[in-house]
Coordinates of N, CA and C and ligand atoms in Angstrom, one line a residue:
X1 N 9.2 -8.4 22.1 CA 9.1 -8.1 23.1 C 10.4 -7.2 23.6
X2 N 11.6 -6.4 23.7 CA 12.6 -5.5 24.5 C 11.9 -5.2 25.5
X3 N 13.0 -5.1 26.7 CA 12.9 -4.5 28.0 C 13.8 -4.1 28.0
X4 N 13.6 -2.8 28.8 CA 14.9 -2.0 29.3 C 14.4 -0.4 30.4
X5 N 15.1 -0.5 30.8 CA 14.8 0.5 32.5 C 13.3 -0.1 32.9
X6 N 13.3 -0.7 33.0 CA 11.8 -0.8 33.3 C 10.5 -0.4 31.9
X7 N 10.9 -0.7 31.1 CA 9.9 -0.3 30.1 C 9.9 -2.2 29.5
X8 N 8.5 -1.6 28.8 CA 8.6 -2.7 27.3 C 8.2 -2.1 26.8
X9 N 9.2 -2.5 24.9 CA 8.4 -2.2 24.6 C 8.1 -3.3 22.8
X10 N 7.1 -2.9 22.2 CA 6.8 -4.0 21.5 C 6.6 -3.8 20.1
X11 N 6.6 -4.5 19.4 CA 7.1 -4.1 17.4 C 6.8 -2.6 17.0
X12 N 5.5 -2.0 17.9 CA 5.4 -1.4 16.8 C 5.5 -0.1 17.7
X13 N 6.8 0.1 18.4 CA 7.6 0.5 19.1 C 8.6 1.7 18.4
X14 N 9.1 2.9 17.7 CA 10.3 3.2 17.3 C 11.6 2.1 17.7
X15 N 10.8 2.1 19.2 CA 12.5 1.8 20.7 C 12.8 0.3 20.0
X16 N 12.0 -0.7 20.0 CA 11.8 -2.1 19.7 C 12.9 -2.3 19.2
X17 N 12.9 -1.6 17.6 CA 14.0 -1.4 16.8 C 15.1 -1.0 16.8
X18 N 15.0 0.4 18.1 CA 15.5 1.6 17.4 C 16.9 0.0 18.7
X19 N 16.6 0.1 19.7 CA 17.2 -1.1 20.4 C 17.5 -2.2 19.7
X20 N 16.9 -3.0 18.5 CA 17.4 -4.4 18.0 C 18.8 -3.8 17.0
X21 N 18.5 -2.3 16.7 CA 20.0 -1.9 15.6 C 20.8 -1.6 17.0
X22 N 21.2 -1.5 17.6 CA 22.3 -1.2 18.7 C 22.6 -2.0 19.2
X23 N 22.2 -2.9 18.8 CA 22.7 -4.5 19.4 C 23.5 -5.4 18.3
X24 N 23.9 -4.7 16.8 CA 24.6 -5.4 15.8 C 23.8 -6.2 15.3
X25 N 22.9 -6.9 15.7 CA 22.5 -8.1 15.3 C 21.2 -7.9 15.1
X26 N 22.1 -8.7 13.7 CA 19.8 -7.9 12.7 C 19.4 -9.3 12.1
X27 N 18.5 -10.7 12.7 CA 19.0 -11.8 12.5 C 18.2 -11.9 10.7
X28 N 17.4 -10.5 10.2 CA 16.5 -10.9 9.2 C 17.5 -10.5 8.2
X29 N 18.6 -9.5 8.1 CA 19.4 -8.8 7.6 C 20.0 -10.2 6.7
X30 N 19.9 -9.7 4.7 CA 20.2 -11.0 4.0 C 22.2 -11.1 3.6
X31 N 22.6 -9.9 4.5 CA 23.5 -9.3 3.6 C 23.8 -9.2 1.9
X32 N 23.2 -8.5 1.2 CA 22.5 -8.0 -0.5 C 21.2 -8.1 -0.3
X33 N 20.4 -8.1 -1.3 CA 19.7 -7.7 -1.8 C 18.7 -9.6 -1.7
X34 N 17.0 -9.8 -2.1 CA 16.7 -10.7 -1.4 C 16.6 -11.4 -2.8
X35 N 17.5 -12.4 -3.3 CA 17.4 -13.3 -4.3 C 16.6 -13.0 -5.2
X36 N 14.7 -12.9 -5.2 CA 13.5 -13.0 -5.8 C 13.5 -11.6 -6.3
X37 N 14.1 -10.9 -5.2 CA 13.8 -9.8 -6.1 C 14.5 -9.5 -7.2
X38 N 16.3 -9.8 -7.5 CA 17.2 -9.1 -7.9 C 16.8 -10.1 -9.3
X39 N 16.0 -11.7 -9.1 CA 15.5 -12.8 -10.5 C 14.3 -11.3 -10.9
X40 N 13.3 -10.8 -10.3 CA 12.2 -10.2 -11.2 C 12.7 -9.1 -11.5
X41 N 13.8 -8.6 -11.4 CA 13.7 -7.6 -12.0 C 14.8 -8.1 -13.7
X42 N 15.5 -8.9 -13.6 CA 15.5 -9.4 -14.8 C 15.2 -10.2 -15.4
X43 N 13.9 -10.8 -15.0 CA 12.1 -11.3 -15.5 C 12.3 -10.4 -16.5
X44 N 10.9 -11.3 -17.2 CA 10.5 -10.3 -18.8 C 9.4 -10.1 -18.4
X45 N 8.4 -10.0 -16.4 CA 7.6 -9.1 -16.1 C 7.8 -8.0 -14.8
X46 N 9.6 -8.1 -15.5 CA 9.7 -6.6 -14.6 C 9.1 -5.4 -14.7
X47 N 9.0 -4.5 -14.5 CA 8.3 -3.5 -14.3 C 8.9 -1.8 -14.7
X48 N 8.6 -1.4 -15.8 CA 9.9 -0.3 -15.9 C 10.2 0.6 -14.3
X49 N 11.1 1.0 -15.0 CA 12.1 2.3 -13.9 C 11.7 3.5 -13.5
X50 N 10.8 3.7 -12.3 CA 10.0 5.1 -11.6 C 9.7 4.9 -10.2
X51 N 9.5 5.6 -9.9 CA 9.8 6.2 -8.5 C 9.0 4.7 -7.1
X52 N 10.2 4.6 -6.4 CA 9.6 3.3 -5.2 C 9.8 3.8 -4.2
X53 N 8.5 3.6 -3.5 CA 9.2 3.9 -1.8 C 9.1 2.8 -1.5
X54 N 10.4 1.9 0.0 CA 10.5 1.3 0.1 C 10.1 1.5 1.3
X55 N 9.2 0.5 2.3 CA 9.3 1.0 4.1 C 9.2 0.0 4.5
X56 N 10.0 0.3 5.9 CA 11.0 -0.9 6.4 C 12.3 -1.2 5.1
X57 N 13.8 0.4 5.3 CA 14.4 0.1 4.3 C 15.2 -1.6 4.8
X58 N 15.1 -1.2 6.0 CA 16.7 -1.7 6.8 C 17.4 -1.0 6.9
X59 N 19.2 -2.3 6.2 CA 19.8 -1.4 6.2 C 20.0 -1.2 4.5
X60 N 19.2 -1.3 4.0 CA 19.0 -0.6 1.8 C 19.2 -1.8 1.4
X61 N 19.4 -2.6 1.6 CA 19.9 -3.9 0.7 C 19.3 -3.9 -1.1
X62 N 17.6 -4.2 -0.8 CA 17.1 -3.4 -1.9 C 16.4 -2.3 -1.7
X63 N 17.4 -1.8 -1.5 CA 16.6 0.5 -2.3 C 18.8 0.0 -3.4
X64 N 19.5 -0.4 -2.7 CA 20.4 -0.3 -3.7 C 20.3 -1.0 -4.8
X65 N 19.8 -2.2 -4.6 CA 19.3 -3.2 -5.5 C 17.8 -2.4 -7.1
X66 N 17.9 -1.8 -5.9 CA 16.9 -1.0 -7.0 C 17.0 0.4 -7.9
X67 N 17.8 0.7 -7.0 CA 18.5 2.2 -7.6 C 19.6 1.7 -8.5
X68 N 19.8 0.4 -8.2 CA 21.0 0.2 -10.1 C 19.8 -0.4 -10.5
X69 N 19.0 -0.3 -10.3 CA 17.9 -1.6 -12.1 C 16.9 0.3 -12.6
X70 N 17.8 2.2 -11.7 CA 17.3 2.7 -12.8 C 15.8 3.2 -12.2
X71 N 15.6 2.6 -10.4 CA 14.4 3.1 -9.8 C 15.0 4.3 -9.2
X72 N 14.4 5.8 -8.7 CA 14.0 7.0 -8.1 C 13.8 6.3 -6.8
X73 N 14.3 5.5 -5.7 CA 14.3 4.7 -4.8 C 14.4 6.1 -3.3
X74 N 12.8 5.5 -2.3 CA 13.2 6.7 -1.4 C 12.7 5.7 -0.3
X75 N 13.8 5.4 0.3 CA 14.1 4.3 1.6 C 12.8 5.4 3.0
X76 N 12.4 4.3 3.6 CA 11.4 4.9 4.7 C 12.1 3.5 5.6
X77 N 11.9 4.4 7.0 CA 12.7 3.2 7.9 C 12.4 4.8 9.6
X78 N 11.5 4.2 10.1 CA 11.9 5.6 11.7 C 13.2 4.7 11.9
X79 N 13.5 3.1 12.2 CA 15.3 3.3 12.9 C 16.6 3.8 12.5
X80 N 17.2 5.0 13.8 CA 17.5 6.2 12.7 C 18.8 5.0 11.9
X81 N 19.5 4.0 12.7 CA 20.7 3.2 12.6 C 20.2 2.8 11.9
X82 N 19.4 2.0 10.1 CA 18.7 1.8 9.1 C 18.8 2.5 8.4
X83 N 18.3 3.9 8.8 CA 18.3 5.0 8.6 C 20.3 5.0 8.2
X84 N 20.8 5.1 8.6 CA 22.6 5.6 8.9 C 22.9 4.9 7.7
X85 N 22.7 3.3 7.6 CA 23.1 2.1 6.7 C 23.1 2.3 5.3
X86 N 21.4 2.5 5.3 CA 21.7 3.2 3.3 C 21.3 4.3 3.4
X87 N 21.4 5.1 3.7 CA 22.3 6.6 3.6 C 24.1 6.0 2.8
X88 N 24.5 5.3 3.8 CA 25.8 5.2 3.9 C 25.9 4.7 2.1
X89 N 25.1 3.8 1.7 CA 25.5 2.7 0.8 C 24.6 3.4 -0.7
X90 N 23.9 5.0 -0.1 CA 23.7 5.2 -1.9 C 24.8 6.3 -1.7
X91 N 25.9 7.1 -1.0 CA 26.4 7.2 -0.6 C 28.1 7.5 -1.0
X92 N 27.8 5.9 -0.8 CA 29.4 4.8 -1.6 C 28.7 5.0 -2.7
X93 N 27.7 4.9 -2.8 CA 27.3 4.6 -4.5 C 26.6 5.7 -5.4
X94 N 27.3 6.6 -5.3 CA 27.1 8.7 -6.0 C 25.2 8.5 -5.9
X95 N 24.4 8.3 -5.4 CA 23.2 8.1 -5.5 C 23.1 8.5 -4.0
X96 N 23.4 9.2 -3.2 CA 22.2 10.4 -2.4 C 22.3 11.7 -2.8
X97 N 20.7 11.9 -3.0 CA 19.6 12.7 -3.1 C 19.4 13.1 -4.5
X98 N 20.1 12.3 -5.8 CA 20.0 11.9 -7.1 C 18.6 10.9 -7.0
X99 N 19.2 9.6 -7.4 CA 18.2 8.5 -7.8 C 17.6 8.0 -6.3
X100 N 18.8 7.8 -4.9 CA 18.4 7.4 -3.2 C 18.2 8.4 -2.0
X101 N 16.8 9.0 -2.3 CA 16.0 9.4 -0.7 C 16.2 8.7 0.7
X102 N 15.9 9.6 2.0 CA 15.6 8.5 3.1 C 14.3 9.3 3.2
X103 N 13.3 8.8 4.4 CA 12.0 8.9 4.6 C 12.4 8.3 6.4
X104 N 13.1 9.9 7.3 CA 13.3 8.5 8.5 C 11.8 9.1 9.4
X105 N 10.8 7.4 8.8 CA 9.7 8.0 9.6 C 8.9 6.2 9.6
X106 N 7.7 7.3 10.6 CA 6.3 5.8 10.2 C 5.9 5.7 9.6
X107 N 5.9 4.3 8.0 CA 4.8 4.0 7.6 C 3.6 5.0 7.6
X108 N 3.0 5.1 9.0 CA 1.5 4.7 9.3 C 1.2 6.0 9.2
X109 N 2.4 7.3 8.9 CA 2.2 8.8 9.8 C 3.0 9.6 8.6
X110 N 2.1 9.1 6.9 CA 3.3 9.6 6.1 C 1.9 10.8 4.7
X111 N 0.6 10.9 5.9 CA 0.2 11.8 4.7 C 0.0 12.2 4.0
X112 N 1.4 13.3 4.1 CA 1.8 14.2 2.9 C 2.1 13.9 1.8
X113 N 2.5 12.1 1.5 CA 2.9 10.9 0.3 C 1.9 10.8 -0.3
X114 N 0.4 11.0 0.1 CA -0.5 9.9 -1.4 C -0.5 10.2 -2.6
X115 N -0.3 9.2 -2.8 CA -0.7 9.3 -3.9 C 0.4 9.4 -5.2
X116 N 1.8 9.5 -4.1 CA 3.3 10.3 -4.9 C 4.6 9.3 -5.6
X117 N 3.8 8.1 -5.3 CA 5.0 6.7 -5.5 C 4.7 5.8 -6.7
X118 N 5.1 5.7 -8.1 CA 4.9 4.9 -8.9 C 4.5 3.0 -8.1
X119 N 5.5 2.9 -7.7 CA 5.8 1.5 -7.0 C 6.1 1.6 -5.3
X120 N 6.0 0.4 -5.1 CA 5.9 0.0 -2.9 C 6.7 -0.9 -3.4
X121 N 7.8 -1.8 -2.0 CA 9.0 -1.9 -2.4 C 8.1 -3.0 -1.0
X122 N 7.4 -4.1 -0.9 CA 7.3 -5.0 0.8 C 8.1 -5.9 0.3
X123 N 9.3 -5.6 1.2 CA 9.8 -7.3 1.8 C 10.5 -6.5 3.3
X124 N 9.1 -8.2 4.3 CA 9.6 -7.7 6.5 C 9.0 -6.4 6.5
X125 N 8.5 -6.4 5.7 CA 8.2 -5.4 7.0 C 6.5 -4.8 7.3
X126 N 6.5 -5.5 6.5 CA 4.6 -6.2 6.6 C 4.7 -7.3 8.0
X127 N 5.9 -8.5 7.9 CA 6.0 -9.4 8.7 C 6.8 -8.3 10.2
X128 N 6.9 -7.6 10.5 CA 7.3 -6.2 11.3 C 5.9 -6.1 12.4
X129 N 5.0 -6.1 12.2 CA 4.0 -5.6 12.5 C 2.6 -5.9 13.1
X130 N 2.8 -5.2 14.5 CA 1.2 -6.3 14.7 C 0.7 -6.6 14.0
X131 N 0.1 -8.2 14.1 CA -1.1 -8.1 13.1 C -2.7 -7.5 12.7
X132 N -2.7 -7.1 13.6 CA -3.8 -5.8 13.6 C -3.4 -4.4 13.9
X133 N -2.5 -4.8 12.7 CA -2.1 -3.2 11.8 C -2.5 -3.1 10.8
X134 N -2.6 -4.9 10.2 CA -1.7 -5.1 9.0 C -3.6 -4.5 8.0
X135 N -4.9 -3.9 8.6 CA -5.7 -3.2 7.4 C -5.0 -1.7 7.1
X136 N -4.9 -1.3 8.9 CA -3.6 0.0 8.4 C -2.4 -0.1 6.8
X137 N -1.6 -0.9 7.3 CA -0.7 -0.8 6.4 C -1.6 -0.8 4.9
X138 N -2.3 -2.0 4.4 CA -2.9 -1.2 3.2 C -3.6 -0.7 3.3
X139 N -3.8 -0.4 3.7 CA -4.4 1.4 3.4 C -3.1 2.4 3.4
X140 N -2.4 2.4 3.8 CA -1.1 3.1 4.0 C -0.1 2.5 2.6
X141 N 0.2 1.5 2.1 CA 0.9 0.8 1.1 C -0.3 1.4 -0.2
X142 N -1.2 2.2 -0.2 CA -2.5 2.3 -1.0 C -2.4 3.9 -0.8
X143 N -1.9 4.5 -0.5 CA -2.2 6.1 -0.3 C -1.1 6.1 -0.9
X144 N -0.1 5.5 -0.6 CA 1.2 6.5 -1.4 C 1.8 6.2 -2.9
X145 N 0.6 5.4 -3.9 CA 0.8 5.1 -4.7 C -0.4 5.6 -5.2
X146 N 0.6 6.3 -6.6 CA 0.2 6.8 -7.3 C -1.2 5.9 -8.0
X147 N -2.3 6.1 -9.0 CA -4.1 5.7 -9.6 C -2.8 4.0 -9.9
X148 N -3.2 3.2 -10.4 CA -2.6 2.4 -11.3 C -1.4 2.2 -10.8
X149 N -0.2 2.7 -9.8 CA 0.4 2.2 -9.3 C 0.9 0.2 -8.8
X150 N 1.9 0.6 -8.6 CA 2.3 -1.5 -8.2 C 3.3 -1.7 -7.0
X151 N 2.2 -2.5 -6.6 CA 2.9 -3.2 -5.3 C 3.5 -4.5 -5.3
X152 N 5.0 -4.2 -5.2 CA 6.3 -5.3 -5.7 C 6.6 -6.1 -4.6
X153 N 5.8 -6.9 -3.7 CA 6.1 -7.8 -3.0 C 6.6 -9.4 -3.1
X154 N 7.3 -9.7 -2.1 CA 8.0 -10.9 -0.5 C 7.9 -11.2 -0.1
X155 N 7.0 -12.3 0.7 CA 6.1 -12.5 1.7 C 6.6 -13.5 2.3
X156 N 7.1 -13.5 3.4 CA 6.5 -15.0 4.7 C 5.1 -15.4 4.9
X157 N 5.2 -16.2 4.5 CA 3.9 -16.8 4.3 C 3.6 -17.8 5.7
X158 N 4.5 -18.3 6.1 CA 4.1 -19.1 7.0 C 2.9 -18.8 7.8
X159 N 2.5 -20.1 8.8 CA 1.1 -19.2 8.6 C 1.7 -20.0 10.6
X160 N 1.8 -19.3 11.2 CA 2.3 -19.7 12.3 C 2.2 -18.8 13.9
X161 N 1.8 -19.0 14.5 CA 1.1 -18.5 15.7 C 2.9 -17.4 16.0
X162 N 2.8 -16.3 16.7 CA 3.9 -15.4 17.3 C 4.7 -14.2 16.3
X163 N 5.7 -13.5 16.2 CA 6.0 -13.3 15.9 C 7.0 -11.6 16.8
X164 N 8.2 -11.1 16.4 CA 7.5 -11.3 14.8 C 9.6 -12.0 13.9
X165 N 9.5 -12.9 13.0 CA 8.5 -12.5 11.6 C 6.6 -12.7 12.1
X166 N 5.7 -12.0 11.9 CA 4.7 -12.7 11.2 C 4.0 -13.3 10.3
X167 N 3.7 -14.3 10.1 CA 3.4 -15.1 9.3 C 2.6 -14.6 8.7
X168 N 1.3 -15.1 7.4 CA -0.1 -14.7 6.8 C 0.3 -15.5 6.4
X169 N -1.0 -16.9 6.7 CA -1.5 -17.8 4.8 C -1.3 -17.3 4.0
X170 N -1.3 -17.4 2.5 CA -1.7 -17.3 1.3 C -3.1 -16.5 1.3
X171 N -4.3 -17.3 1.9 CA -5.5 -17.1 1.6 C -5.3 -15.9 2.1
X172 N -5.7 -15.7 3.3 CA -5.6 -14.5 4.4 C -5.1 -13.6 4.3
X173 N -3.7 -13.9 3.1 CA -2.7 -12.0 1.8 C -4.7 -12.3 0.7
X174 N -4.9 -13.0 0.2 CA -5.4 -12.9 -0.9 C -6.4 -12.0 -0.8
X175 N -7.6 -12.6 0.8 CA -8.4 -11.9 1.2 C -8.4 -10.1 2.0
X176 N -7.1 -10.0 2.6 CA -6.6 -8.2 2.8 C -6.9 -7.3 1.8
X177 N -5.4 -8.1 0.8 CA -5.5 -7.1 -0.7 C -6.1 -7.2 -1.4
X178 N -7.1 -7.8 -1.7 CA -7.8 -7.5 -2.5 C -8.6 -7.0 -3.5
X179 N -9.0 -7.1 -1.8 CA -10.7 -5.5 -1.6 C -9.5 -4.5 -2.2
X180 N -8.1 -3.9 -2.2 CA -8.1 -2.6 -2.5 C -7.4 -3.1 -3.8
X181 N -6.1 -4.1 -4.5 CA -5.4 -4.2 -5.5 C -6.6 -5.9 -6.3
X182 N -5.8 -4.9 -7.4 CA -5.2 -7.1 -8.5 C -4.4 -7.9 -8.5
X183 N -4.3 -8.8 -8.5 CA -3.8 -9.4 -8.9 C -2.6 -10.1 -9.9
X184 N -1.2 -9.4 -10.1 CA -1.1 -9.6 -11.6 C -0.4 -10.9 -11.9
X185 N 0.9 -10.7 -10.2 CA 1.5 -11.7 -10.2 C 2.1 -12.6 -9.2
X186 N 1.9 -14.0 -9.0 CA 1.9 -15.3 -7.6 C 2.8 -15.7 -7.8
X187 N 3.9 -16.0 -7.1 CA 4.6 -17.6 -7.5 C 5.6 -17.6 -6.1
X188 N 5.4 -18.6 -6.0 CA 6.3 -19.2 -5.5 C 7.7 -19.2 -5.3
X189 N 9.1 -18.0 -4.7 CA 10.3 -18.1 -5.1 C 10.9 -19.5 -5.6
X190 N 12.2 -19.7 -6.2 CA 12.7 -20.7 -6.3 C 13.8 -20.8 -5.5
X191 N 14.0 -19.3 -5.8 CA 15.9 -19.3 -5.3 C 15.5 -18.4 -3.9
X192 N 15.2 -19.1 -2.9 CA 14.9 -17.6 -1.9 C 15.6 -18.3 -0.9
X193 N 16.4 -17.7 -0.5 CA 17.6 -17.2 0.7 C 17.4 -18.5 1.5
X194 N 19.2 -18.7 2.0 CA 18.7 -20.5 2.2 C 18.3 -19.8 4.0
X195 N 17.0 -20.6 4.1 CA 16.0 -20.4 5.5 C 14.4 -20.3 5.2
X196 N 14.5 -19.9 3.8 CA 13.4 -19.4 3.4 C 12.8 -19.6 2.6
X197 N 13.1 -21.0 2.0 CA 13.0 -22.0 0.8 C 11.7 -22.1 0.9
X198 N 10.7 -22.1 0.6 CA 9.5 -22.3 0.4 C 8.1 -21.5 1.7
X199 N 8.7 -20.5 1.7 CA 8.0 -20.0 3.2 C 7.9 -18.6 2.1
X200 N 8.0 -18.7 1.2 CA 8.1 -16.9 1.1 C 7.7 -17.1 -0.5
X201 N 6.6 -15.9 -0.8 CA 5.0 -15.9 -1.8 C 6.1 -14.9 -2.4
X202 N 6.0 -14.4 -4.1 CA 6.2 -13.5 -4.7 C 4.5 -12.5 -4.9
X203 N 4.7 -11.3 -4.9 CA 3.5 -10.6 -6.4 C 3.6 -9.7 -6.3
X204 N 2.8 -9.4 -7.5 CA 2.5 -8.3 -8.1 C 1.2 -7.5 -8.3
X205 N 1.3 -6.6 -7.5 CA 0.0 -6.1 -7.4 C -0.2 -4.4 -8.1
X206 N -1.4 -4.5 -8.6 CA -1.6 -3.1 -9.0 C -3.0 -2.5 -7.9
X207 N -3.0 -1.1 -8.0 CA -3.5 -0.3 -7.4 C -5.1 -0.3 -7.8
X208 N -6.2 -0.5 -7.6 CA -7.7 -1.0 -8.0 C -7.7 0.7 -7.9
Ligands
SAM1 C1 12.7 -6.9 10.2 S1 13.1 -5.3 9.3 C2 13.2 -5.6 7.3 C3 14.6 -4.6 7.0 C4 14.2 -5.2 5.4 N1 13.6 -4.6 4.6 C5 15.8 -6.3 5.3 O1 14.2 -6.9 4.6 O2 16.2 -6.1 5.1 C6 11.8 -4.6 9.3 C7 12.3 -3.1 9.3 O3 10.9 -1.7 9.7 C8 11.8 -1.1 10.4 N2 9.8 -0.9 10.9 C9 8.6 -1.3 11.6 N3 7.7 -0.9 12.1 C10 7.9 0.1 11.0 C11 7.0 1.2 11.3 N4 5.8 1.9 11.6 N5 8.1 2.2 9.9 C12 9.1 3.2 9.5 N6 9.5 1.8 10.2 C13 8.9 0.1 10.5 C14 12.4 -1.9 10.9 O4 12.9 -0.6 12.2 C15 13.2 -2.9 10.2 O5 14.5 -1.6 10.1

């Protein structure tokens, strides 16, 4: 919760995230792409490059990683400073408007992009929303995907009260997504960033 001029913002408010970005202190930001995602893109299980949406893209490290592997990336975030930081990365890499695109939007309000993307990447966005919105999250990413599209995800699986980040137990993850997605790959990364070892789960799912 963030308080400002008698207003209290919760994680589902753009103001909550906007104010965190204004402090410049981003405890989740790894300063580079998540190692398990780099490993996935070098593995025999990697998926062929195509269009990918990255909701809650933050400062864009994972966007750049996937763009560098040939994907057509659309970073989505409702925080202006997150979009600015990702845009700067796209400009520096010479891919802004060619393979790097951005939407400064709320993930839960993207109806016009239904069925638009081959892939969605989940990394630390699901854990940022109130657990009561999880079913809406499943519907939102399901709707963004083309038929047979895939959800590539790195989850925070710690089951503990409070957040953000709001953890989720493995079983809860399976029952939440299982109705709408089939699980192709499930594994515990061995190369998680310091402080995240043993708390992450990598999954690759296909839209049913
Ligand atoms: C914990 S950060 C993770 C950023 C990035 N994925 C990473 O791992 O570095 C969560 C991000 O999700 C964004 N976010 C949260 N709720 C959102 C929503 N409903 N729509 C769009 N972006 C959202 C926040 O602004 C923030 O940039």
